[in-house]
Coordinates of N, CA and C and ligand atoms in Angstrom, one line a residue:
X1474 N -70.8 2.3 -2.6 CA -69.8 1.2 -4.4 C -70.3 1.3 -5.2
X1475 N -70.7 1.5 -6.5 CA -71.0 1.2 -7.5 C -70.7 -0.1 -8.8
X1476 N -71.4 -0.9 -9.1 CA -71.4 -2.1 -9.7 C -69.9 -1.7 -10.5
X1477 N -69.2 -2.9 -10.7 CA -67.8 -2.3 -11.2 C -67.8 -4.4 -11.7
X1478 N -67.0 -3.7 -13.1 CA -67.3 -4.6 -14.1 C -65.6 -4.8 -14.4
X1479 N -64.5 -6.5 -14.1 CA -63.6 -6.3 -14.3 C -63.7 -7.4 -15.1
X1480 N -62.2 -7.5 -16.9 CA -61.9 -7.9 -17.8 C -60.2 -8.0 -17.4
X1481 N -60.8 -9.4 -18.2 CA -59.3 -10.3 -18.0 C -59.5 -10.6 -20.0
X1482 N -58.1 -9.7 -20.3 CA -58.2 -10.2 -20.9 C -56.6 -10.1 -22.1
X1483 N -57.1 -10.2 -23.0 CA -55.1 -10.3 -24.2 C -55.7 -8.2 -24.6
X1484 N -56.3 -7.8 -25.0 CA -56.4 -6.3 -25.3 C -57.2 -5.7 -25.5
X1485 N -56.8 -5.4 -23.5 CA -57.3 -4.3 -23.0 C -57.7 -2.5 -23.4
X1486 N -56.7 -2.3 -24.4 CA -57.4 -1.1 -24.9 C -58.6 -1.4 -26.1
X1487 N -58.6 -2.7 -25.6 CA -60.4 -2.5 -25.9 C -61.8 -1.6 -25.7
X1488 N -61.4 -1.8 -24.3 CA -62.8 -1.6 -23.3 C -62.1 0.1 -22.6
X1489 N -62.7 0.9 -22.3 CA -64.4 0.5 -22.3 C -65.4 0.5 -23.9
X1490 N -64.1 1.3 -25.0 CA -64.4 1.1 -25.9 C -65.5 1.9 -26.4
X1491 N -66.5 1.3 -27.3 CA -68.3 1.6 -27.6 C -68.6 2.3 -26.6
X1492 N -69.0 1.0 -25.0 CA -69.1 1.7 -23.3 C -69.1 3.0 -23.1
X1493 N -67.5 3.4 -23.8 CA -67.4 4.8 -23.0 C -68.1 6.2 -23.9
X1494 N -69.4 5.3 -24.1 CA -70.5 6.7 -24.9 C -71.8 6.0 -24.5
X1495 N -72.3 7.4 -25.2 CA -73.8 8.0 -25.2 C -74.2 7.7 -23.4
X1496 N -76.1 6.6 -23.4 CA -75.8 6.8 -21.9 C -74.6 6.0 -21.1
X1497 N -73.9 4.4 -21.5 CA -73.1 4.2 -20.6 C -71.7 4.9 -20.0
X1498 N -71.6 4.8 -21.3 CA -70.7 6.1 -21.0 C -71.0 7.0 -20.7
X1499 N -72.3 7.7 -20.0 CA -72.3 9.1 -19.3 C -72.7 8.6 -17.8
X1500 N -73.6 7.3 -18.1 CA -73.5 6.8 -16.4 C -71.9 6.5 -15.9
X1501 N -70.6 5.8 -16.8 CA -69.1 5.8 -16.5 C -68.7 7.3 -16.3
X1502 N -68.8 8.0 -16.8 CA -68.7 9.0 -16.1 C -69.0 10.0 -14.8
X1503 N -70.2 9.6 -14.7 CA -70.5 9.8 -12.8 C -70.8 8.9 -12.0
X1504 N -69.9 8.0 -13.1 CA -69.5 7.1 -11.3 C -70.3 6.1 -11.1
X1505 N -71.3 5.9 -12.2 CA -72.6 4.4 -11.9 C -72.2 3.4 -12.0
X1506 N -71.3 3.0 -12.4 CA -70.5 1.9 -12.0 C -69.3 2.1 -13.2
X1507 N -68.0 1.7 -13.0 CA -67.0 1.2 -13.3 C -65.8 0.4 -13.7
X1508 N -64.6 -0.2 -15.0 CA -64.4 -0.9 -15.3 C -63.1 -1.1 -15.7
X1509 N -62.3 -1.7 -15.4 CA -61.0 -2.2 -15.1 C -60.5 -3.3 -15.8
X1510 N -60.0 -3.1 -17.1 CA -59.3 -4.1 -18.6 C -57.9 -4.5 -18.0
X1511 N -57.6 -5.3 -17.6 CA -56.2 -6.0 -17.1 C -55.7 -6.9 -18.3
X1512 N -54.1 -6.5 -17.8 CA -53.7 -7.4 -19.7 C -53.1 -9.4 -19.4
X1513 N -54.3 -10.2 -19.3 CA -54.0 -11.3 -18.8 C -52.2 -11.2 -19.3
X1514 N -52.0 -11.2 -19.6 CA -50.4 -11.4 -20.2 C -49.0 -10.5 -19.7
X1515 N -49.8 -10.0 -18.7 CA -49.4 -8.9 -17.1 C -49.1 -10.5 -16.2
X1516 N -49.8 -11.4 -16.2 CA -50.0 -12.6 -15.1 C -48.6 -13.6 -15.7
X1517 N -48.1 -13.7 -17.4 CA -47.3 -14.8 -17.6 C -46.1 -15.0 -16.5
X1518 N -45.5 -15.3 -16.2 CA -44.4 -15.6 -15.7 C -42.8 -15.8 -15.9
X1519 N -42.6 -16.1 -17.6 CA -41.0 -16.8 -18.3 C -41.3 -15.7 -18.9
X1520 N -39.7 -16.0 -19.7 CA -38.9 -14.5 -20.5 C -39.6 -14.3 -21.5
X1521 N -41.0 -15.1 -22.2 CA -41.6 -14.8 -23.1 C -42.9 -14.1 -22.8
X1522 N -43.2 -14.6 -21.7 CA -44.8 -13.3 -21.2 C -45.1 -14.7 -21.7
X1523 N -45.2 -15.9 -21.8 CA -45.9 -17.0 -23.1 C -47.7 -17.3 -22.1
X1524 N -48.8 -17.3 -23.0 CA -50.1 -17.1 -22.3 C -50.8 -18.6 -22.5
X1525 N -50.5 -18.7 -23.9 CA -50.6 -19.9 -24.4 C -50.0 -21.3 -24.4
X1526 N -50.2 -22.4 -24.8 CA -49.4 -23.8 -25.7 C -50.6 -24.6 -25.9
X1527 N -50.1 -25.5 -26.4 CA -50.5 -26.9 -27.9 C -51.3 -27.4 -26.7
X1528 N -52.1 -27.9 -27.7 CA -53.6 -29.2 -27.0 C -53.0 -30.2 -27.1
X1529 N -53.4 -30.8 -25.5 CA -53.2 -31.9 -25.6 C -54.0 -32.9 -25.6
X1530 N -53.0 -34.0 -26.9 CA -54.6 -35.0 -27.5 C -54.9 -34.4 -29.0
X1531 N -53.0 -33.4 -29.1 CA -53.5 -32.8 -30.6 C -54.2 -32.3 -32.0
X1532 N -54.1 -31.4 -32.1 CA -55.1 -31.0 -32.9 C -55.1 -29.2 -33.1
X1533 N -55.5 -28.5 -34.0 CA -55.2 -26.9 -34.3 C -55.3 -26.2 -32.5
X1534 N -54.5 -25.2 -33.4 CA -55.1 -23.8 -32.9 C -54.5 -24.6 -31.3
X1535 N -54.6 -23.2 -30.2 CA -53.4 -23.4 -28.9 C -54.8 -23.3 -27.5
X1536 N -54.5 -22.8 -26.7 CA -54.7 -23.7 -25.1 C -54.7 -22.3 -24.7
X1537 N -55.2 -21.7 -23.9 CA -54.8 -20.3 -22.7 C -54.5 -21.4 -21.3
X1538 N -53.2 -21.3 -21.0 CA -52.4 -21.8 -19.9 C -53.0 -21.3 -18.8
X1539 N -53.6 -23.0 -18.1 CA -54.2 -22.4 -16.3 C -54.1 -21.8 -15.9
X1540 N -52.3 -21.7 -15.6 CA -52.1 -21.8 -14.5 C -51.5 -19.5 -15.0
X1541 N -51.4 -19.2 -16.0 CA -51.4 -17.5 -16.1 C -53.0 -17.3 -16.4
X1542 N -53.7 -17.4 -16.2 CA -55.4 -17.3 -16.4 C -56.0 -17.4 -14.4
X1543 N -55.6 -19.1 -14.2 CA -55.6 -18.4 -13.0 C -55.2 -17.7 -12.0
X1544 N -54.0 -17.2 -12.2 CA -53.6 -16.1 -11.7 C -54.1 -14.7 -11.9
X1545 N -54.2 -14.0 -12.2 CA -55.0 -13.1 -14.0 C -57.1 -13.2 -12.8
X1546 N -57.6 -14.8 -12.4 CA -59.2 -15.0 -11.8 C -59.0 -13.5 -10.5
X1547 N -57.1 -15.0 -9.6 CA -57.0 -14.3 -8.2 C -57.0 -13.7 -7.9
X1548 N -56.5 -12.1 -8.7 CA -55.8 -10.7 -9.0 C -57.6 -10.3 -9.2
X1549 N -58.3 -10.6 -9.7 CA -59.4 -9.9 -10.4 C -60.6 -10.4 -9.2
X1550 N -60.9 -11.5 -8.4 CA -61.5 -11.3 -6.9 C -61.0 -10.9 -6.6
X1551 N -60.1 -10.4 -6.2 CA -59.5 -9.9 -4.9 C -60.3 -8.2 -5.0
X1552 N -59.9 -7.2 -6.3 CA -60.1 -6.5 -6.5 C -61.3 -6.1 -7.2
X1553 N -62.3 -6.7 -6.3 CA -63.7 -6.8 -7.0 C -64.8 -8.4 -6.7
X1554 N -64.4 -8.6 -5.3 CA -64.6 -9.5 -3.8 C -66.4 -9.5 -4.6
X1555 N -66.5 -11.0 -4.3 CA -68.7 -11.3 -4.7 C -69.1 -11.1 -6.0
X1556 N -68.3 -10.7 -7.0 CA -68.4 -10.4 -8.1 C -68.4 -11.9 -9.0
X1557 N -69.4 -12.9 -9.5 CA -69.6 -14.3 -9.9 C -68.4 -13.9 -11.7
X1558 N -67.3 -15.1 -11.9 CA -66.2 -14.8 -12.8 C -67.0 -15.4 -13.9
X1559 N -67.3 -15.2 -15.0 CA -67.4 -14.9 -16.5 C -67.1 -15.7 -17.4
X1560 N -66.8 -17.0 -18.1 CA -66.0 -17.3 -19.0 C -66.8 -16.7 -20.3
X1561 N -66.1 -16.3 -21.2 CA -67.6 -16.0 -22.7 C -66.4 -16.8 -23.4
X1562 N -67.6 -17.8 -24.2 CA -67.2 -19.0 -24.6 C -68.4 -19.7 -26.3
X1563 N -68.5 -19.4 -26.5 CA -68.9 -20.4 -27.5 C -70.0 -21.0 -27.1
X1564 N -69.3 -22.4 -26.1 CA -69.4 -23.2 -25.5 C -70.2 -23.6 -24.1
X1565 N -70.2 -22.2 -23.5 CA -71.0 -21.7 -22.6 C -72.2 -21.7 -22.8
X1566 N -73.4 -21.3 -21.3 CA -75.3 -21.1 -21.6 C -75.4 -19.7 -22.6
X1567 N -76.1 -20.0 -22.8 CA -77.0 -18.4 -23.6 C -77.6 -17.9 -22.8
X1568 N -76.9 -16.6 -22.9 CA -77.2 -15.3 -22.8 C -78.0 -15.3 -22.7
X1569 N -78.6 -15.0 -21.9 CA -80.5 -14.4 -21.7 C -80.8 -12.6 -20.9
X1570 N -81.5 -12.3 -20.8 CA -82.7 -11.3 -19.8 C -82.7 -11.4 -18.7
X1571 N -82.8 -13.3 -18.4 CA -82.9 -13.2 -17.7 C -81.3 -13.7 -15.9
X1572 N -80.0 -13.9 -17.2 CA -78.8 -14.4 -16.0 C -78.1 -12.4 -16.3
X1573 N -78.7 -11.4 -17.2 CA -78.8 -10.6 -17.9 C -79.1 -9.4 -15.9
X1574 N -80.3 -9.2 -16.5 CA -80.9 -9.5 -15.0 C -80.1 -9.0 -13.7
X1575 N -79.3 -10.6 -13.4 CA -79.2 -11.3 -12.4 C -77.6 -10.8 -12.5
X1576 N -76.8 -10.4 -13.1 CA -76.0 -9.9 -13.1 C -75.5 -8.8 -12.6
X1577 N -76.9 -7.9 -13.1 CA -76.6 -6.1 -12.5 C -77.3 -6.5 -11.6
X1578 N -78.0 -7.1 -10.4 CA -78.4 -7.0 -9.6 C -77.3 -7.0 -8.6
X1579 N -76.5 -7.9 -8.5 CA -75.6 -7.8 -7.9 C -73.8 -7.1 -7.6
X1580 N -73.3 -7.2 -7.2 CA -72.5 -6.2 -7.1 C -71.7 -6.1 -8.0
X1581 N -71.7 -6.6 -9.7 CA -70.5 -6.6 -10.5 C -70.9 -8.0 -11.2
X1582 N -69.2 -8.0 -11.7 CA -69.1 -9.2 -13.0 C -67.3 -8.8 -13.4
X1583 N -66.8 -10.3 -13.2 CA -65.7 -10.7 -14.1 C -65.6 -10.8 -14.6
X1584 N -65.7 -10.7 -15.9 CA -65.1 -11.6 -16.7 C -64.1 -11.7 -17.8
X1585 N -63.8 -13.2 -18.1 CA -62.9 -13.3 -18.9 C -62.6 -14.0 -20.3
X1586 N -61.8 -12.9 -21.0 CA -62.0 -13.1 -22.1 C -61.1 -14.0 -23.2
X1587 N -61.7 -15.1 -23.5 CA -60.8 -16.3 -24.3 C -60.2 -16.0 -25.7
X1588 N -59.3 -16.2 -25.6 CA -58.9 -15.6 -27.2 C -58.4 -17.6 -27.6
X1589 N -58.1 -17.5 -29.1 CA -57.2 -19.0 -29.2 C -58.5 -19.6 -29.4
X1590 N -57.7 -21.3 -28.7 CA -59.3 -21.9 -29.4 C -59.9 -22.0 -27.6
X1591 N -58.9 -21.5 -27.1 CA -60.3 -22.0 -25.4 C -58.8 -21.8 -24.5
X1592 N -60.4 -22.4 -23.2 CA -58.9 -22.0 -21.3 C -58.9 -23.1 -21.3
X1593 N -57.7 -23.2 -20.6 CA -57.7 -25.2 -19.9 C -59.0 -26.0 -18.7
X1594 N -59.7 -26.8 -19.3 CA -61.0 -26.4 -18.7 C -60.7 -26.5 -16.9
X1595 N -59.8 -27.1 -16.9 CA -59.2 -27.3 -15.2 C -59.7 -26.3 -14.0
X1596 N -59.3 -24.7 -15.1 CA -58.8 -23.7 -14.5 C -60.4 -22.5 -14.3
X1597 N -61.3 -23.8 -15.3 CA -62.7 -23.8 -15.8 C -63.7 -23.6 -14.1
X1598 N -63.2 -24.7 -13.6 CA -64.2 -26.0 -12.9 C -63.8 -25.3 -12.1
X1599 N -62.0 -24.8 -11.5 CA -61.7 -24.5 -10.4 C -62.3 -23.4 -9.9
X1600 N -61.9 -22.6 -10.3 CA -62.3 -21.1 -9.8 C -64.5 -21.1 -10.0
X1601 N -64.7 -21.7 -11.1 CA -66.6 -22.4 -10.6 C -66.5 -20.9 -11.5
X1602 N -65.7 -20.8 -12.8 CA -66.4 -19.6 -13.9 C -67.4 -20.3 -14.1
X1603 N -68.7 -19.5 -14.6 CA -69.8 -20.5 -15.9 C -69.7 -19.1 -16.8
X1604 N -69.5 -20.1 -17.4 CA -69.2 -20.5 -19.4 C -70.8 -19.9 -19.8
X1605 N -70.2 -18.5 -20.9 CA -71.5 -18.0 -21.4 C -71.2 -17.8 -22.6
X1606 N -72.1 -17.7 -23.9 CA -72.2 -17.4 -25.1 C -73.5 -16.7 -25.3
X1607 N -72.8 -15.8 -26.1 CA -73.5 -14.7 -26.6 C -74.9 -14.6 -28.1
X1608 N -74.2 -15.9 -28.8 CA -75.2 -16.4 -29.1 C -74.0 -17.9 -30.0
X1609 N -75.1 -18.5 -31.2 CA -74.6 -19.3 -32.2 C -73.7 -19.0 -33.1
X1610 N -72.7 -18.6 -32.6 CA -71.8 -17.4 -33.7 C -70.2 -17.7 -33.8
X1611 N -69.0 -18.0 -34.6 CA -67.4 -17.8 -33.2 C -67.6 -16.2 -33.6
X1612 N -66.8 -15.8 -32.9 CA -66.2 -14.6 -32.7 C -65.0 -14.6 -32.5
X1613 N -63.8 -13.3 -33.2 CA -62.2 -14.4 -32.7 C -61.9 -14.1 -31.3
X1614 N -62.7 -13.7 -30.2 CA -62.3 -13.9 -28.8 C -63.5 -13.4 -28.1
X1615 N -63.3 -13.5 -26.7 CA -64.4 -13.1 -26.2 C -65.1 -11.8 -25.5
X1616 N -64.1 -10.8 -26.4 CA -64.2 -8.6 -26.1 C -65.4 -8.4 -26.8
X1617 N -66.1 -9.0 -27.6 CA -67.0 -8.2 -27.9 C -68.4 -9.2 -27.9
X1618 N -68.1 -10.2 -26.7 CA -68.7 -10.8 -26.4 C -69.2 -9.8 -25.3
X1619 N -68.2 -10.0 -25.0 CA -68.1 -8.9 -22.7 C -68.9 -7.5 -22.9
X1620 N -68.5 -6.7 -24.2 CA -69.4 -6.1 -24.3 C -70.7 -5.9 -24.6
X1621 N -71.1 -7.2 -25.5 CA -72.4 -7.6 -25.3 C -72.9 -7.3 -23.9
X1622 N -71.9 -8.4 -23.1 CA -73.4 -8.7 -21.7 C -72.9 -6.8 -20.8
X1623 N -71.9 -5.7 -21.1 CA -72.2 -5.5 -20.4 C -73.5 -4.3 -20.6
X1624 N -73.0 -3.5 -21.8 CA -74.2 -3.8 -22.3 C -75.5 -3.5 -21.9
X1625 N -75.9 -4.6 -21.8 CA -77.3 -6.0 -20.9 C -77.2 -5.2 -20.3
X1626 N -75.8 -5.3 -19.2 CA -76.2 -5.2 -17.4 C -76.6 -3.7 -17.4
X1627 N -75.5 -2.9 -18.4 CA -75.1 -1.8 -17.0 C -76.8 -1.0 -17.7
X1628 N -77.7 -1.0 -19.0 CA -78.8 0.1 -19.2 C -79.1 -0.2 -17.3
X1629 N -79.6 -2.1 -16.8 CA -80.6 -2.2 -16.3 C -79.7 -1.3 -14.6
X1630 N -79.2 -0.3 -14.2 CA -78.3 -0.5 -13.7 C -79.2 0.9 -12.5
X1631 N -79.6 1.7 -12.0 CA -80.4 2.5 -11.4 C -79.0 3.6 -11.8
X1632 N -80.7 5.0 -12.4 CA -80.5 5.9 -13.2 C -79.8 5.9 -14.4
X1633 N -79.0 4.8 -15.7 CA -79.0 5.0 -16.6 C -79.6 5.0 -17.4
X1634 N -80.8 4.2 -17.7 CA -81.6 4.9 -18.8 C -82.4 5.8 -18.5
X1635 N -82.4 6.5 -17.2 CA -82.7 8.5 -17.3 C -84.0 8.0 -17.6
X1636 N -84.6 9.2 -18.5 CA -86.2 9.6 -19.0 C -86.5 9.1 -19.9
X1637 N -85.8 7.3 -20.2 CA -86.5 6.1 -20.8 C -87.4 5.6 -19.6
X1638 N -88.9 5.2 -20.2 CA -90.5 4.8 -19.4 C -89.4 3.8 -18.5
X1639 N -89.4 3.0 -19.1 CA -88.2 1.8 -18.4 C -87.6 0.7 -18.8
X1640 N -86.2 0.3 -18.9 CA -85.1 -0.2 -19.6 C -86.3 -1.6 -19.8
X1641 N -86.7 -2.3 -18.8 CA -87.9 -3.8 -19.0 C -88.6 -3.3 -19.9
X1642 N -89.5 -2.5 -20.8 CA -90.9 -2.3 -21.0 C -90.5 -3.6 -22.5
X1643 N -88.9 -4.1 -23.1 CA -89.1 -4.4 -24.0 C -89.1 -5.9 -25.1
X1644 N -88.8 -6.3 -26.0 CA -88.5 -7.1 -26.5 C -88.1 -8.5 -25.3
X1645 N -88.2 -8.7 -24.6 CA -87.1 -10.0 -23.6 C -87.2 -9.3 -22.6
X1646 N -88.3 -8.4 -21.8 CA -88.6 -8.4 -20.7 C -90.0 -9.4 -20.8
X1647 N -90.5 -10.3 -19.7 CA -90.8 -11.6 -20.4 C -92.3 -10.6 -18.7
X1648 N -93.7 -10.2 -19.3 CA -94.1 -9.9 -18.2 C -95.3 -11.3 -17.7
X1649 N -94.4 -12.1 -17.2 CA -95.7 -13.4 -16.2 C -95.5 -14.7 -17.2
X1650 N -95.9 -13.9 -18.3 CA -96.3 -15.1 -19.3 C -95.2 -15.7 -20.5
X1651 N -93.3 -15.0 -20.3 CA -92.5 -15.1 -20.8 C -92.3 -14.4 -22.0
X1652 N -91.1 -14.4 -22.6 CA -91.0 -13.2 -23.9 C -91.6 -12.4 -25.3
X1653 N -91.5 -11.8 -25.4 CA -92.7 -11.2 -26.6 C -91.4 -10.1 -27.3
X1654 N -90.9 -10.7 -28.8 CA -90.8 -9.5 -29.4 C -91.3 -8.4 -29.6
X1655 N -90.5 -7.4 -29.5 CA -91.4 -6.2 -29.3 C -92.1 -5.6 -30.9
X1656 N -93.5 -4.8 -31.0 CA -93.8 -4.6 -32.3 C -92.8 -3.4 -32.5
X1657 N -94.2 -3.0 -33.5 CA -92.8 -2.0 -34.5 C -93.4 -1.2 -34.1
X1658 N -92.9 0.4 -34.3 CA -92.6 1.5 -34.5 C -92.4 2.9 -35.8
X1659 N -93.1 2.8 -35.5 CA -93.9 4.6 -36.7 C -93.1 6.4 -35.7
X1660 N -92.8 7.3 -36.6 CA -93.4 8.4 -36.6 C -93.0 8.8 -37.5
X1661 N -93.5 10.7 -37.4 CA -93.0 11.5 -38.3 C -92.0 11.9 -39.7
X1662 N -92.9 11.6 -40.4 CA -94.3 12.2 -40.9 C -94.7 10.7 -41.4
X1663 N -96.3 10.6 -41.4 CA -97.4 9.8 -41.3 C -97.3 9.2 -42.5
X1664 N -96.5 10.0 -43.8 CA -96.6 9.7 -45.4 C -95.5 9.8 -45.7
X1665 N -94.2 9.0 -45.5 CA -93.2 8.9 -46.1 C -92.9 7.5 -47.9
X1666 N -92.5 8.3 -49.0 CA -91.6 7.7 -49.6 C -93.0 6.5 -50.3
X1667 N -94.4 7.7 -49.7 CA -95.4 6.8 -50.4 C -96.2 5.9 -49.3
X1668 N -95.9 6.0 -48.2 CA -95.7 4.4 -47.3 C -96.3 5.1 -46.8
X1669 N -97.5 4.7 -46.0 CA -98.1 5.9 -44.3 C -98.0 4.8 -43.4
X1670 N -98.3 5.1 -42.0 CA -98.1 5.2 -40.8 C -99.7 4.0 -41.0
X1671 N -99.5 2.9 -40.5 CA -100.2 2.2 -39.8 C -101.7 2.9 -39.5
X1672 N -103.0 3.3 -39.9 CA -104.0 4.0 -39.6 C -104.2 3.8 -38.0
X1673 N -104.2 2.8 -37.1 CA -104.4 2.8 -36.2 C -104.0 4.0 -35.1
X1674 N -102.4 4.0 -35.7 CA -101.7 4.7 -35.1 C -102.0 5.8 -34.6
X1675 N -102.3 6.2 -35.2 CA -103.0 7.7 -36.0 C -104.2 7.6 -35.6
X1676 N -104.5 6.6 -35.1 CA -105.8 7.1 -34.4 C -106.8 7.6 -32.9
X1677 N -105.4 8.4 -32.2 CA -106.1 8.6 -31.9 C -106.8 7.0 -30.0
X1678 N -107.0 6.5 -30.4 CA -107.7 5.1 -30.3 C -106.5 4.3 -29.0
X1679 N -106.7 4.7 -27.3 CA -105.6 4.2 -26.6 C -105.5 2.4 -27.1
X1680 N -107.2 2.4 -26.6 CA -107.2 0.7 -26.4 C -106.6 -0.1 -27.7
X1681 N -107.6 0.7 -28.7 CA -107.0 0.4 -29.2 C -105.6 0.0 -30.5
X1682 N -104.8 1.6 -30.6 CA -103.2 0.9 -30.5 C -102.4 -0.2 -29.9
X1683 N -102.8 -0.4 -28.4 CA -102.4 -1.1 -27.3 C -103.0 -2.5 -28.3
X1684 N -103.9 -2.5 -29.1 CA -104.8 -4.3 -28.9 C -103.6 -5.2 -30.0
X1685 N -103.4 -3.4 -31.2 CA -102.7 -3.5 -31.9 C -101.3 -3.9 -31.8
X1686 N -100.5 -3.6 -30.6 CA -99.2 -4.0 -31.0 C -99.3 -4.6 -30.3
X1687 N -100.3 -5.3 -29.3 CA -100.2 -6.4 -29.0 C -100.6 -7.7 -30.2
X1688 N -101.3 -7.5 -31.2 CA -100.8 -8.2 -32.1 C -99.8 -8.6 -33.2
X1689 N -99.1 -7.4 -32.8 CA -98.2 -7.6 -33.5 C -97.3 -8.3 -33.4
X1690 N -97.1 -8.1 -31.9 CA -96.1 -8.3 -31.3 C -95.9 -10.2 -31.5
X1691 N -96.7 -10.4 -30.8 CA -97.2 -11.8 -31.2 C -96.9 -12.3 -32.4
X1692 N -97.7 -12.1 -33.5 CA -97.0 -12.1 -35.1 C -95.5 -12.3 -35.3
X1693 N -94.9 -11.1 -34.4 CA -93.6 -11.6 -34.9 C -93.0 -12.5 -34.4
X1694 N -93.8 -12.3 -32.6 CA -92.9 -13.3 -32.0 C -93.3 -15.5 -33.2
X1695 N -94.8 -15.5 -33.1 CA -94.7 -16.6 -33.8 C -93.7 -17.1 -35.1
X1696 N -93.3 -16.0 -35.9 CA -93.1 -16.1 -37.2 C -91.7 -16.3 -37.3
X1697 N -90.7 -15.6 -36.2 CA -89.3 -15.4 -36.0 C -88.8 -16.0 -34.9
X1698 N -89.5 -16.6 -33.8 CA -89.1 -17.6 -32.9 C -89.9 -17.6 -32.4
X1699 N -90.3 -19.6 -33.1 CA -90.9 -19.6 -32.3 C -90.3 -21.4 -31.2
X1700 N -89.1 -20.9 -30.8 CA -88.7 -21.3 -29.5 C -89.9 -20.3 -28.0
X1701 N -89.5 -19.3 -28.3 CA -90.4 -18.7 -27.9 C -92.0 -18.6 -27.2
X1702 N -92.4 -18.5 -28.3 CA -94.0 -19.2 -28.6 C -94.4 -20.2 -28.2
X1703 N -92.9 -21.5 -28.2 CA -94.4 -22.3 -27.3 C -93.8 -22.5 -26.6
X1704 N -92.3 -21.4 -26.1 CA -92.3 -21.1 -24.3 C -93.9 -21.3 -23.4
X1705 N -94.4 -19.6 -24.8 CA -95.6 -19.1 -24.2 C -96.6 -20.2 -24.0
X1706 N -96.8 -20.4 -25.2 CA -98.0 -21.7 -24.4 C -98.0 -22.0 -23.9
X1707 N -96.8 -22.7 -23.4 CA -96.2 -24.0 -21.8 C -96.5 -23.6 -20.5
X1708 N -96.2 -22.4 -20.8 CA -96.6 -22.0 -19.7 C -98.0 -20.8 -19.1
X1709 N -98.8 -21.1 -20.4 CA -100.1 -20.4 -20.3 C -101.2 -21.9 -20.4
X1710 N -100.5 -22.5 -21.0 CA -100.9 -24.0 -20.8 C -102.4 -23.8 -21.8
X1711 N -101.5 -23.2 -22.7 CA -102.5 -23.5 -23.8 C -103.1 -25.0 -24.5
X1712 N -103.9 -25.7 -25.3 CA -104.1 -26.4 -26.1 C -102.3 -26.6 -27.4
X1713 N -102.8 -27.8 -26.7 CA -101.0 -27.7 -27.8 C -101.3 -27.6 -29.4
X1714 N -100.5 -27.0 -30.2 CA -99.8 -25.9 -31.8 C -101.0 -27.0 -32.7
X1715 N -100.4 -28.7 -32.8 CA -101.9 -29.1 -33.3 C -103.1 -28.1 -33.3
X1716 N -103.4 -28.3 -32.5 CA -105.3 -27.8 -31.9 C -105.2 -25.5 -31.9
X1717 N -104.1 -25.8 -32.6 CA -104.6 -24.1 -32.3 C -104.1 -23.3 -33.6
X1718 N -102.4 -23.7 -34.3 CA -102.2 -23.5 -35.5 C -103.3 -23.6 -36.8
X1719 N -103.0 -22.6 -37.4 CA -104.3 -22.4 -39.4 C -105.4 -24.2 -38.6
Ligands
LIG509 N1 -66.2 -16.4 -27.8 C1 -66.1 -16.0 -29.2 N2 -66.8 -17.2 -29.4 C2 -68.3 -16.8 -28.9 C3 -69.9 -15.7 -28.7 N3 -70.7 -16.4 -29.3 N4 -69.7 -16.7 -27.3 C4 -69.2 -16.2 -25.7 N5 -67.7 -15.5 -26.3 C5 -67.1 -16.5 -26.9

């Protein structure tokens, strides 16, 4: 049984979308994973096929109905048994490589894509949904977030990355001490628009190249992601920042 993605969405035609192309698309054609997107509206029971209603307590926007969402989840769990049920929402825990790795290692995933103001909290709790966010910004719906999560998982499935040295050799693949951002990359020509690639990269000294890349990774992480850098210092049991910075 290959890794199975079940999508619950009001816009099933958005899938597989970009995941039908490139590495993920070829893996999909080979049967390394599968995807099924089902219209949440097909679980509505009234004649207007209503999926949302006004929020109790007042306020703007609409809320997705728990009865319709629950029927959709029941259907998904029957067809994808054992797969965790994830609700994509900016209120969720931030998606990180750890969760991606965990989901990719399992049987698959059921992704509930919200629209409107969100989903009735009772069905989130009753179904034990894991609430996940892909970042601190608000998308118009969970679908692009679901595509992000799926892409990150699918590239970790056995055989998907093919010849690439390792799916895990990049930014956010922690090597025990917490993740670092990747070092910068260069290719031919060695001089372009008067700009030369760093000398060390054409020196042929593998140890120096490795040292340079490590230093670049650390500098980028320190500057751009002080949160990751602090975590690394903590894991190292390093001296407090006051003693190590400038
Ligand atoms: N839906 C809307 N915004 C989102 C986000 N940032 N992450 C996950 N789902 C979302």
